[in-house]
Coordinates of C-alpha atoms in Angstrom, one line a residue:
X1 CA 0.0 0.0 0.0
X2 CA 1.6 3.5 -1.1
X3 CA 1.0 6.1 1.3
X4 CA 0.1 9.5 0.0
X5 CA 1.4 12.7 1.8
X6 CA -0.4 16.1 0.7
X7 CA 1.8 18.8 -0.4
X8 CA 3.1 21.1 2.3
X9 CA 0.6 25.3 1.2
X10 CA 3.0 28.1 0.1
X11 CA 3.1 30.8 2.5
X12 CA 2.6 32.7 -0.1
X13 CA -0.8 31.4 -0.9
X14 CA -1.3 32.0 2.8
X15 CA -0.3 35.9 3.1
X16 CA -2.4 36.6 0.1
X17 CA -5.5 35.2 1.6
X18 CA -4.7 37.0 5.1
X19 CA -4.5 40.8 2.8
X20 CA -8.1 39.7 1.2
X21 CA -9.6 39.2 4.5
X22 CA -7.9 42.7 5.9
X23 CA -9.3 44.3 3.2
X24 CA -13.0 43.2 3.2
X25 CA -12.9 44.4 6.6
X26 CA -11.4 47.9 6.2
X27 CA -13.6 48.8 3.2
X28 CA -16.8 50.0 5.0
X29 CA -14.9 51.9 6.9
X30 CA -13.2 53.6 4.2
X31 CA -16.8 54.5 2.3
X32 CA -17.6 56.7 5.4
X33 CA -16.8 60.2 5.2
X34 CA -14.3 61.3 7.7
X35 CA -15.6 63.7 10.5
X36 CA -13.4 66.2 9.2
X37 CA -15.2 66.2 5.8
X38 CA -18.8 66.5 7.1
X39 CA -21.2 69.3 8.8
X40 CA -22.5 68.4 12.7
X41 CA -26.0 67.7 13.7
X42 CA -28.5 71.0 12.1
X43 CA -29.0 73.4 14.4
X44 CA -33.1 73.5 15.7
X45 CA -35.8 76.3 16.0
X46 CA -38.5 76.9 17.8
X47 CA -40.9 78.0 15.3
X48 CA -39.5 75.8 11.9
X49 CA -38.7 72.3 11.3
X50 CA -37.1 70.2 8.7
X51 CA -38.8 69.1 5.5
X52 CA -38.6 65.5 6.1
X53 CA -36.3 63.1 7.9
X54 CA -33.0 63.8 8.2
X55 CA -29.6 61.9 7.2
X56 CA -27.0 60.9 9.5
X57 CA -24.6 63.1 8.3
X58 CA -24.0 66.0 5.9
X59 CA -20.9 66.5 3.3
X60 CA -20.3 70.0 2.1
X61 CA -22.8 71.6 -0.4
X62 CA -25.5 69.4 1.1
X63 CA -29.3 71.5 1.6
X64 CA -31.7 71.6 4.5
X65 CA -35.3 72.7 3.9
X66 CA -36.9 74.1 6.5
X67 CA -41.0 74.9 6.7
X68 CA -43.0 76.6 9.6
X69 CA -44.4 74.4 12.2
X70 CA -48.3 74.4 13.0
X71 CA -49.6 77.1 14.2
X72 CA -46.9 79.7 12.6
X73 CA -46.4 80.8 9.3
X74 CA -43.6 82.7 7.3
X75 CA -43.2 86.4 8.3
X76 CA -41.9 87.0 4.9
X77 CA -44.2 85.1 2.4
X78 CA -42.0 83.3 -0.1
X79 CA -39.1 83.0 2.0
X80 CA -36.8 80.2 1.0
X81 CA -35.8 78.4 4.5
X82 CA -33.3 76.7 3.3
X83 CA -29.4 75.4 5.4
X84 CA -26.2 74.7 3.7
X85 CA -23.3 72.5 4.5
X86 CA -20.4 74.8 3.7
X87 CA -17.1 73.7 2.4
X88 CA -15.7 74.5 6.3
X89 CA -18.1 72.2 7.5
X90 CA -20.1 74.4 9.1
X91 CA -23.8 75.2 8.8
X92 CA -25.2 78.2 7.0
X93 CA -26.9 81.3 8.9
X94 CA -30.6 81.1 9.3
X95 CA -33.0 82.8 11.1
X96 CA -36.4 81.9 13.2
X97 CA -38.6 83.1 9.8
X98 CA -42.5 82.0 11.5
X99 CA -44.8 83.6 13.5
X100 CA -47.6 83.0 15.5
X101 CA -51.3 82.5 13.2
X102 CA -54.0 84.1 14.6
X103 CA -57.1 83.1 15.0
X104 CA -60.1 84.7 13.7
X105 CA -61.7 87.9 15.3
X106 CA -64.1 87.5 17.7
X107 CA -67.1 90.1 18.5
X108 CA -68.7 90.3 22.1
X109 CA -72.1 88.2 22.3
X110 CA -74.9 90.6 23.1
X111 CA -75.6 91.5 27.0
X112 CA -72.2 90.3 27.0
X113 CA -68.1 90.6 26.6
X114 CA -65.4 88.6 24.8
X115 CA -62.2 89.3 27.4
X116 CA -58.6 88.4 25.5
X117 CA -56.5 87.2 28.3
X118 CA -53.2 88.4 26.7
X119 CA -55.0 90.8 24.5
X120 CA -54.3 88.7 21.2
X121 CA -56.1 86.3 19.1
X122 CA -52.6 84.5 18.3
X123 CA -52.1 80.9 18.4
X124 CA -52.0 79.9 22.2
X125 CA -54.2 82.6 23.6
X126 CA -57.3 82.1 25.8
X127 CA -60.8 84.3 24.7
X128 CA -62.8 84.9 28.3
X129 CA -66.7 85.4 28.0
X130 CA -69.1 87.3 30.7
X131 CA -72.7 88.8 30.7
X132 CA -73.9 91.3 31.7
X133 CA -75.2 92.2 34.9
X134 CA -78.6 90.3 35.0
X135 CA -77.4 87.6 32.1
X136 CA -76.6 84.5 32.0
X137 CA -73.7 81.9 30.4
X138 CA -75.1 79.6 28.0
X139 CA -71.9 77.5 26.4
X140 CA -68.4 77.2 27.0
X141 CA -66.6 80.6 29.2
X142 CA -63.4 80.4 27.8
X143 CA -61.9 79.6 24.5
X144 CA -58.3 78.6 23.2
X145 CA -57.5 79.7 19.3
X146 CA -55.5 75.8 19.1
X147 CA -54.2 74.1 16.1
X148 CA -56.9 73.2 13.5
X149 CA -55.7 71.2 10.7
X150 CA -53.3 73.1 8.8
X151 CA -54.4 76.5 10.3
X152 CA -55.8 77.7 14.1
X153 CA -59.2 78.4 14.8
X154 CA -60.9 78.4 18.2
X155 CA -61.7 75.7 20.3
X156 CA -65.4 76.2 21.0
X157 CA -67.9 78.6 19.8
X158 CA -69.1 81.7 21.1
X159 CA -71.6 81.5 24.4
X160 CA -74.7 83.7 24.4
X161 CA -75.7 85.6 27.7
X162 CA -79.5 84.8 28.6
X163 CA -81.6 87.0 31.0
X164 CA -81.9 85.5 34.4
X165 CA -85.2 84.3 35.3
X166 CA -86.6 82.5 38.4
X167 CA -89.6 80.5 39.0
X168 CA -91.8 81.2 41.8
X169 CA -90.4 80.3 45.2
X170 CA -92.1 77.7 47.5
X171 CA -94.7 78.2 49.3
X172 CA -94.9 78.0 53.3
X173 CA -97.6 76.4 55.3
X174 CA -99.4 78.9 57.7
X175 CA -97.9 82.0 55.4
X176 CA -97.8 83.5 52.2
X177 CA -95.4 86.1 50.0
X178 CA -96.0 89.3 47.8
X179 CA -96.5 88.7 43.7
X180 CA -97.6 85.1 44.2
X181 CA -99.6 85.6 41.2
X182 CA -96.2 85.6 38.9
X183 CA -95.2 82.9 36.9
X184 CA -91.6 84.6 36.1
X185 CA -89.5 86.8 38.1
X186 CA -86.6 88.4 37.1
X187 CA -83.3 89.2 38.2
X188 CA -82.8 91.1 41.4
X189 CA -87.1 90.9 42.1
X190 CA -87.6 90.7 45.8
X191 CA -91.0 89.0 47.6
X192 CA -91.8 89.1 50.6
X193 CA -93.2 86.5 53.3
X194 CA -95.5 87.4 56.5
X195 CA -97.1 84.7 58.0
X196 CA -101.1 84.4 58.2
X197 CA -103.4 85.0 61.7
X198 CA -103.2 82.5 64.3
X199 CA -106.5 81.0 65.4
X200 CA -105.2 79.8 68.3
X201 CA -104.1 81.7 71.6
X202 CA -100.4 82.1 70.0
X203 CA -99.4 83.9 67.2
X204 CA -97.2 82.6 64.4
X205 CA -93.4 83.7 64.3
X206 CA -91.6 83.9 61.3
X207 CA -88.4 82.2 61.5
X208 CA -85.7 82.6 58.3
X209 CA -85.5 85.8 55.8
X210 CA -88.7 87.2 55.6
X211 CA -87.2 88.7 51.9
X212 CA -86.0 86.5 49.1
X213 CA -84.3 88.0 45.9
X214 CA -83.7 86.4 42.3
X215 CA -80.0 86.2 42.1
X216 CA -79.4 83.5 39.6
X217 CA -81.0 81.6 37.2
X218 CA -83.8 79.9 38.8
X219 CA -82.3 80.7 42.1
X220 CA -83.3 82.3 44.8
X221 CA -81.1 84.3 47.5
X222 CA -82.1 81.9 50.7
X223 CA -84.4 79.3 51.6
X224 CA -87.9 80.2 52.4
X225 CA -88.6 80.7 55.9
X226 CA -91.5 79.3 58.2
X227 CA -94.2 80.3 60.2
X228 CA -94.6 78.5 63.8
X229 CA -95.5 78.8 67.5
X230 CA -92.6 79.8 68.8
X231 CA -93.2 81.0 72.7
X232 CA -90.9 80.7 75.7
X233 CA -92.3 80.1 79.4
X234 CA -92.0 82.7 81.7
X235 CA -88.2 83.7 82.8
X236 CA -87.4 83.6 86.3
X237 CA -84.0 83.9 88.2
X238 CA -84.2 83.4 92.0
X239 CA -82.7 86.6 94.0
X240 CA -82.9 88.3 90.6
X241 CA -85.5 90.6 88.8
X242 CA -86.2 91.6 85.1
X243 CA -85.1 95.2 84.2
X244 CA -86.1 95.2 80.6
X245 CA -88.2 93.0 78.5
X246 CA -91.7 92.9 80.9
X247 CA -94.8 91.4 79.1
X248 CA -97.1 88.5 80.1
X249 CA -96.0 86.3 76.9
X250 CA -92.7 85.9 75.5
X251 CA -92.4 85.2 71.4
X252 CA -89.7 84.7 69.2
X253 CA -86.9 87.1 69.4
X254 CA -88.2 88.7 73.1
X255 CA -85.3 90.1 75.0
X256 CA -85.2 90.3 78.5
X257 CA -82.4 91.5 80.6
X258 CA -81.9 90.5 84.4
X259 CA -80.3 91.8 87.4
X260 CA -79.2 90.5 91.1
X261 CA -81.0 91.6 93.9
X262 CA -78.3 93.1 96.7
X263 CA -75.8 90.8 98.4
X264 CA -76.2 88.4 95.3
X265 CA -73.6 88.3 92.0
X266 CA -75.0 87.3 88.5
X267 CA -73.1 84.6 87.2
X268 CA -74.0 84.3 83.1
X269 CA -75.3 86.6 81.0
X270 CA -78.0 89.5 81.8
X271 CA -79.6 89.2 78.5
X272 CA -81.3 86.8 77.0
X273 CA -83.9 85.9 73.9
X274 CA -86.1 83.8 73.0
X275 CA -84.7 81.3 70.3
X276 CA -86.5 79.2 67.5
X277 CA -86.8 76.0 69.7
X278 CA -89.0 77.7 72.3
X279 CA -85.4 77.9 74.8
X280 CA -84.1 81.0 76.4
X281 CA -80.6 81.4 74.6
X282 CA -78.4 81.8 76.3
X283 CA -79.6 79.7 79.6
X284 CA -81.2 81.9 82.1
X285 CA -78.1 83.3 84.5
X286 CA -77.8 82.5 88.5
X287 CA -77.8 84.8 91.3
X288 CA -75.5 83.7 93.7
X289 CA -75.1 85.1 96.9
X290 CA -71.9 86.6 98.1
X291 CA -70.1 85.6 100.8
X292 CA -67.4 87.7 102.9
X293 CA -64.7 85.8 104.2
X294 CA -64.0 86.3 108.0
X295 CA -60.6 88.9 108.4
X296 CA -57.3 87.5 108.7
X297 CA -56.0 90.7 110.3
X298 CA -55.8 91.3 114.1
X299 CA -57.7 94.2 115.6
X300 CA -56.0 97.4 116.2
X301 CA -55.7 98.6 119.8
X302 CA -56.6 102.3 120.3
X303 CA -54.1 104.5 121.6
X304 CA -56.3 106.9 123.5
X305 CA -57.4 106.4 126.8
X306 CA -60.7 104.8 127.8
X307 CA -63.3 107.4 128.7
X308 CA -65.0 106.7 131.9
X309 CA -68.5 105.5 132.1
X310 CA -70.9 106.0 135.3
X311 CA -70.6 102.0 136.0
X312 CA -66.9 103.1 136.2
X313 CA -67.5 105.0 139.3
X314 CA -69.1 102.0 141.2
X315 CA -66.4 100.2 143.1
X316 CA -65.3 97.1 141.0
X317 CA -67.5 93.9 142.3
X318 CA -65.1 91.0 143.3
X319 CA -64.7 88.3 140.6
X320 CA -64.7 84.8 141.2
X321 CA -62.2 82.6 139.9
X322 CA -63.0 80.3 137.2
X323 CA -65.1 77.0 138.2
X324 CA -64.1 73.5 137.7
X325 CA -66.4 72.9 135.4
X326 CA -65.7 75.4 132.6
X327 CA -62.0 76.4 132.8
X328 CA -60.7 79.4 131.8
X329 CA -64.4 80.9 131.4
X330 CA -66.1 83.8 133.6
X331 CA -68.9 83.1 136.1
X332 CA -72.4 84.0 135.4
X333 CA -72.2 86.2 138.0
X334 CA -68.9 88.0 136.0
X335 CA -70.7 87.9 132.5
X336 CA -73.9 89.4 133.6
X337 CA -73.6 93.0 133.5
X338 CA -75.2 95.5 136.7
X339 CA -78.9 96.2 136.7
X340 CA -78.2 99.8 135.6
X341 CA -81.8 101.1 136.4
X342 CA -81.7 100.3 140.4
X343 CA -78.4 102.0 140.4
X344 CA -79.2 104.9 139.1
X345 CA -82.4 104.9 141.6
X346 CA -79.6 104.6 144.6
X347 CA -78.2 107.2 143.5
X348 CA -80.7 110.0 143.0
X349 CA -82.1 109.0 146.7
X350 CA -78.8 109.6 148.3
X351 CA -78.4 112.7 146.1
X352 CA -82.0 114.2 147.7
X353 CA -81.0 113.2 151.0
X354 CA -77.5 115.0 150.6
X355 CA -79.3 118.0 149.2
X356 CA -81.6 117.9 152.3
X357 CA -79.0 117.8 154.8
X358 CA -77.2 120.6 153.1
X359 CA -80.3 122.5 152.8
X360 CA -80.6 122.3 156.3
X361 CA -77.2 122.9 157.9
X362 CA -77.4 126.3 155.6
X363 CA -80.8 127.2 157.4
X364 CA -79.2 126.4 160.8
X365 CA -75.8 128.8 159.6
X366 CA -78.2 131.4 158.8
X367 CA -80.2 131.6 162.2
X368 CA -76.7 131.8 163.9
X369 CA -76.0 134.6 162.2
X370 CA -79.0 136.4 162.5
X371 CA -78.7 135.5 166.3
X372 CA -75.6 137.2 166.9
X373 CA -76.2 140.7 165.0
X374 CA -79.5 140.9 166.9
X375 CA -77.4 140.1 170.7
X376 CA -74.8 142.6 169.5
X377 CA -77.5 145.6 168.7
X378 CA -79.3 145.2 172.0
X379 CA -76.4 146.1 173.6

């Protein structure tokens, strides 16, 4: 058996093939342009955009064309927008060329105003509707002049302002209001409720507005009121008297205003009414009596001497000492004071007497006397 042995490859055959493969690989790369020989990304604006997509890269002498976005258009009509990749790679000067649209005038609706919020009807403003005094909003308040199709135009259409009417209030049991005949009232028209005769012993009270006024469309300025008994019982405050508010039946909305009697302090309020639920409001005050605490202070003793009295002149009756069975405290006899009437009796006897006896030894000095000049003129 002959055994076959392949022949050894060139390296020749083998450098060759290596070159081929380098250069399949470098070739893309050398179709790109280098960034040296292109223009960067296209500068952007606020009011224009490109015409199109764009490429991902520019070589010199290659065109932009630019067009107004929605909602602007070319300030000068005609105006080519149009960038150029320059030999330098840079970017041709252009300039924002759009402005604004505007959206079409707009007239005020009648018994009413259109209010521009920037004062313009350009693309992105806001148009503001009102009535008049006495009117109404029927439709959308406010409008926006937004993108429509390939121009603006405004978002809703104009409101219109209607007069404002209301339909007849309620009625009220055990009362009635003025123009109850009406079917309409209009704006800013006031009625009026009062409430009917009582046939019982109380009469009704109105409680709530007695007016109502038309302020809206079918709306009224309050609820209606009512008519009921309203009657509070009689107010009393213990130690205390009414000053203001006297009358045999109290209804709603009586006043009546209180005061303490002396040596009493009110506690609450001196005034009070009558409320809705047949309750005084607020609750009827207290008269509470004051009290004075007992003095802390010692008393003062008096500087002056004591005057004396006409017991003072009676010798001072012995005292006993204190008894065994209450310590420390006087005798009856100590405590009770001199029956001043016999005393005084004493007295004015021994006074007469001594005015006797004086009386008397005067009479006696006198007949001496006269005794002697009559002895000494005999002789």
């Amino acid at each position: 058996m002959r055994a076959s042995c392949a022949a050894p490859r060139r390296p020749e055959s083998l450098a060759s093939s290596g070159r081929f493969v380098g250069v399949l690989l470098l070739a893309p790369l050398l179709l790109l342009p280098s960034s040296s020989d292109a223009c960067g990304e296209p500068p952007r604006f606020v009011t224009m955009k490109p015409q199109g997509a764009l490429e991902p890269s520019y070589s010199p002498g290659d065109q932009i064309l630019y067009e107004c976005r929605l909602g602007f258009q070319l300030i000068t009509p005609s105006q080519d927008l149009i960038l150029v990749c320059q030999k330098d790679n840079t970017w041709s000067s252009l300039q924002e060329a759009c402005k604004r649209r505007r959206c079409p005038s707009l007239g005020d609706p009648i018994n009413g105003q259109v209010i521009f919020v920037n004062g313009s009807t350009e693309f992105g403003s806001q148009a503001h509707y009102v009535c008049n005094k006495g009117y109404y909003l029927v439709g959308a308040s406010i409008s926006h002049c937004d993108i429509s199709g390939n121009t603006v135009d405004w978002s809703d259409n104009p409101p219109t302002c209607e007069k404002i009417l209301c339909k007849p209030p309620e009625e009220i049991q055990n009362g009635k209001y003025t123009n109850s005949h009406k079917e309409v009232f209009e704006y800013n028209e006031v009625v009026t409720y009062s409430c009917n005769p009582s046939n019982g012993p109380d009469e009704y009270s109105l409680i709530g507005e007695s007016k109502l006024t038309c302020i809206g469309n079918d709306e009224w300025s309050s609820q209606p009121p009512q008519c009921k008994v309203v009657k509070c019982v009689y107010p009393i405050v213990e130690h205390g008297v009414i000053t203001s508010g006297f009358g045999p039946k109290y209804y709603y909305k009586a006043t009546v205003v209180f005061k303490c009697n002396e040596g009493f302090n009110l506690h609450g309020d001196n005034t009070v009414v009558c409320g809705v639920n047949s309750t005084w409001e607020p609750e009827l005050p207290k008269c509470i009596k004051v009290s004075t605490p007992p003095s802390t202070h010692p008393p003062i003793p008096s500087t002056q001497p004591p005057v004396p009295s006409v017991s003072d002149s009676k010798p001072a009756s012995a005292t006993t000492a204190p008894g065994p069975s209450h310590p420390g405290h006087p005798s009856p006899t100590d405590a009770s004071p001199p029956n001043d009437a016999a005393g005084l009796g004493v007295h004015f006897i021994l006074i007469i007497v001594a005015a006797v006896l004086i009386g008397i030894g005067l009479l006696f000095l006198l007949y001496f006397c006269l005794c002697r000049r009559s002895n000494k003129g005999s002789k």
